[in-house]
Amino acid sequence: IVEQLNNARRLIKEAEEQTQLMLLNLRAAKQARAASVWEAAVDYAEKGIDLLRVDDWLAHYKQACDLYLIKAECEYLNGDHDQSAQDYDTLFDHLTDDVQRAEICVNRLVQSIARGDWLQGAEYGKKGLVYLGIPLPTGDRLGASVQQACTYVQEHSDHGVIYVLDLPDMMDPKQLVALRIYVNLHVVAM
């Protein structure tokens, strides 16, 4: 049905109907991505993006972001890294939240690692941490941070895995994104 509506989308003039078709394309893009059909996901996301109006970045912010994110991710998975970068840049320009910016940095960090571009990946990781208000320590601060982490591990090493399992779930979005960055920066540093 979405494909039929897309074929007739030039005939749809009402803003509300265009919005409904944009939302249907978003839904179809999500389903295609979930099914690992990257090309179809890109196609639906592009059609949804074509239906976005300037005020949709305000009225339908999450959906507009989702369309660009799906397109950027799936363009990358299709091997079109340049188009993916352009889509990420467009999305980045519209983001209003630093946690979202950091999440995009995580995506680009992981993609850089996959391409073997370690230095670029490290830059995305550092940039993401800055958006979270967590600058990487340098010089003496780096040594102090490493020492603090080692001391903590030594103090809690006798607790074993059970200690970790008993810790409360991490729920803070900033901490969750920071953890994803740290895990991937660890890969870059190895």
Coordinates of C-alpha atoms in Angstrom, one line a residue:
I1 CA 0.0 0.0 0.0
V2 CA 2.8 2.4 0.9
E3 CA 4.4 1.8 -2.5
Q4 CA 1.1 2.6 -4.3
L5 CA 0.8 5.8 -2.3
N6 CA 4.4 6.7 -3.0
N7 CA 3.7 6.3 -6.7
A8 CA 0.9 8.9 -6.4
R9 CA 2.6 11.2 -3.9
R10 CA 3.0 14.1 -6.4
L11 CA -0.8 14.2 -6.4
I12 CA -1.1 14.6 -2.7
K13 CA -1.4 18.3 -1.9
E14 CA -2.8 18.4 1.6
A15 CA -0.2 18.9 4.3
E16 CA -1.9 16.4 6.6
E17 CA -2.0 13.7 3.9
Q18 CA 1.7 14.3 3.1
T19 CA 2.5 14.0 6.8
Q20 CA 0.6 10.7 7.0
L21 CA 2.5 9.4 4.0
M22 CA 5.8 10.5 5.6
L23 CA 4.9 8.5 8.7
L24 CA 3.9 5.5 6.6
N25 CA 7.3 5.7 4.9
L26 CA 9.0 5.9 8.2
R27 CA 7.2 2.8 9.4
A28 CA 8.1 1.0 6.2
A29 CA 11.8 2.1 6.5
K30 CA 11.9 0.8 10.1
Q31 CA 10.5 -2.5 9.0
A32 CA 12.9 -2.8 6.1
R33 CA 15.9 -2.0 8.3
A34 CA 14.7 -4.6 10.9
A35 CA 14.6 -7.1 8.1
S36 CA 18.1 -6.1 7.0
V37 CA 16.8 -4.9 3.6
W38 CA 19.0 -1.9 3.5
E39 CA 18.2 -0.7 0.0
A40 CA 14.5 -0.7 0.7
A41 CA 15.0 1.1 4.0
V42 CA 17.0 3.8 2.2
D43 CA 14.3 4.1 -0.5
Y44 CA 11.4 4.5 2.0
A45 CA 13.5 6.9 4.2
E46 CA 14.3 9.0 1.1
K47 CA 10.6 9.2 0.2
G48 CA 9.7 10.1 3.7
I49 CA 12.4 12.8 3.7
D50 CA 11.1 14.2 0.4
L51 CA 7.8 14.7 2.1
L52 CA 9.3 16.6 5.1
R53 CA 8.5 20.3 5.2
V54 CA 10.6 22.9 6.9
D55 CA 8.2 23.1 9.9
D56 CA 8.3 19.3 10.3
W57 CA 11.6 19.6 12.1
L58 CA 9.5 21.3 14.8
A59 CA 6.2 19.5 14.4
H60 CA 7.6 16.0 13.8
Y61 CA 11.1 16.3 15.2
K62 CA 11.5 12.6 16.3
Q63 CA 10.2 11.3 13.0
A64 CA 12.4 13.6 10.9
C65 CA 15.4 12.5 13.0
D66 CA 14.4 8.8 12.6
L67 CA 14.2 9.1 8.8
Y68 CA 17.6 10.7 8.5
L69 CA 19.1 8.2 11.0
I70 CA 17.7 5.2 9.1
K71 CA 18.9 6.6 5.8
A72 CA 22.4 7.3 7.1
E73 CA 22.8 3.9 8.8
C74 CA 21.4 2.0 5.8
E75 CA 23.4 4.0 3.2
Y76 CA 26.5 3.0 5.2
L77 CA 25.4 -0.7 5.2
N78 CA 24.8 -0.5 1.5
G79 CA 28.4 0.7 1.1
D80 CA 27.7 4.3 0.2
H81 CA 29.8 5.9 3.0
D82 CA 29.9 9.3 1.4
Q83 CA 26.1 9.6 1.3
S84 CA 25.9 8.2 4.8
A85 CA 28.3 10.9 6.0
Q86 CA 26.2 13.6 4.3
D87 CA 23.0 12.2 5.9
Y88 CA 24.6 12.2 9.3
D89 CA 25.8 15.8 8.8
T90 CA 22.3 16.9 7.8
L91 CA 20.8 15.1 10.8
F92 CA 23.5 16.5 13.1
D93 CA 22.7 20.1 12.0
H94 CA 19.1 19.6 13.1
L95 CA 19.7 17.9 16.5
T96 CA 18.8 19.9 19.5
D97 CA 20.1 17.6 22.2
D98 CA 23.7 16.9 23.1
V99 CA 22.9 13.2 24.1
Q100 CA 21.5 12.7 20.6
R101 CA 24.7 14.3 19.1
A102 CA 26.8 11.9 21.2
E103 CA 24.7 8.9 20.0
I104 CA 25.5 10.0 16.4
C105 CA 29.2 10.1 17.3
V106 CA 28.9 6.5 18.6
N107 CA 27.4 5.4 15.3
R108 CA 30.2 7.1 13.4
L109 CA 32.8 5.8 15.8
V110 CA 31.7 2.2 15.2
Q111 CA 31.5 2.7 11.4
S112 CA 35.0 4.2 11.4
I113 CA 36.3 1.2 13.3
A114 CA 34.6 -1.1 10.9
R115 CA 36.4 0.6 8.0
G116 CA 39.7 0.5 9.9
D117 CA 39.9 4.2 10.2
W118 CA 41.0 4.2 13.9
L119 CA 42.0 7.8 14.1
Q120 CA 38.7 9.1 12.8
G121 CA 36.9 6.7 15.1
A122 CA 38.9 8.1 18.1
E123 CA 37.9 11.6 17.1
Y124 CA 34.2 10.7 16.9
G125 CA 34.6 9.1 20.4
K126 CA 36.2 12.2 21.9
K127 CA 33.7 14.5 20.3
G128 CA 30.8 12.4 21.7
L129 CA 32.3 12.5 25.2
V130 CA 32.6 16.3 24.9
Y131 CA 28.9 16.5 24.0
L132 CA 28.2 14.5 27.2
G133 CA 30.4 16.9 29.2
I134 CA 33.0 14.2 29.7
P135 CA 36.3 15.4 28.3
L136 CA 39.0 12.7 28.1
P137 CA 41.7 13.3 30.6
T138 CA 45.2 14.1 29.4
G139 CA 48.7 14.3 30.9
D140 CA 48.6 14.1 34.7
R141 CA 44.9 13.8 34.8
L142 CA 45.1 10.7 32.6
G143 CA 47.5 9.0 35.0
A144 CA 45.3 10.0 38.0
S145 CA 42.2 8.6 36.3
V146 CA 43.9 5.3 35.4
Q147 CA 45.2 5.1 39.0
Q148 CA 41.7 5.8 40.4
A149 CA 40.2 3.1 38.1
C150 CA 42.8 0.5 39.1
T151 CA 42.3 1.3 42.8
Y152 CA 38.6 0.8 42.4
V153 CA 39.1 -2.6 40.6
Q154 CA 41.5 -3.7 43.3
E155 CA 39.1 -2.7 46.1
H156 CA 36.2 -4.6 44.5
S157 CA 38.0 -7.5 42.9
D158 CA 37.2 -9.9 45.8
H159 CA 33.5 -9.4 45.2
G160 CA 33.6 -11.2 41.8
V161 CA 30.9 -11.2 39.2
I162 CA 28.1 -11.4 41.7
Y163 CA 29.0 -7.9 42.9
V164 CA 28.4 -6.5 39.4
L165 CA 25.2 -8.4 39.0
D166 CA 23.9 -6.8 42.2
L167 CA 24.5 -3.3 41.0
P168 CA 21.4 -1.3 40.0
D169 CA 20.7 -1.0 36.3
M170 CA 22.2 2.0 34.6
M171 CA 19.3 4.2 33.5
D172 CA 20.9 7.6 32.8
P173 CA 21.0 8.2 29.0
K174 CA 24.3 10.2 29.3
Q175 CA 25.9 7.3 31.1
L176 CA 24.6 4.7 28.7
V177 CA 25.9 6.6 25.7
A178 CA 29.2 7.3 27.4
L179 CA 29.6 3.6 28.1
R180 CA 29.1 2.8 24.5
I181 CA 31.8 5.3 23.6
Y182 CA 34.2 4.0 26.1
V183 CA 33.7 0.4 25.0
N184 CA 34.4 1.3 21.4
L185 CA 37.3 3.7 22.2
H186 CA 38.9 0.7 24.0
V187 CA 38.8 -1.2 20.7
V188 CA 40.5 1.8 19.0
A189 CA 43.2 1.9 21.8
M190 CA 44.1 -1.8 21.5

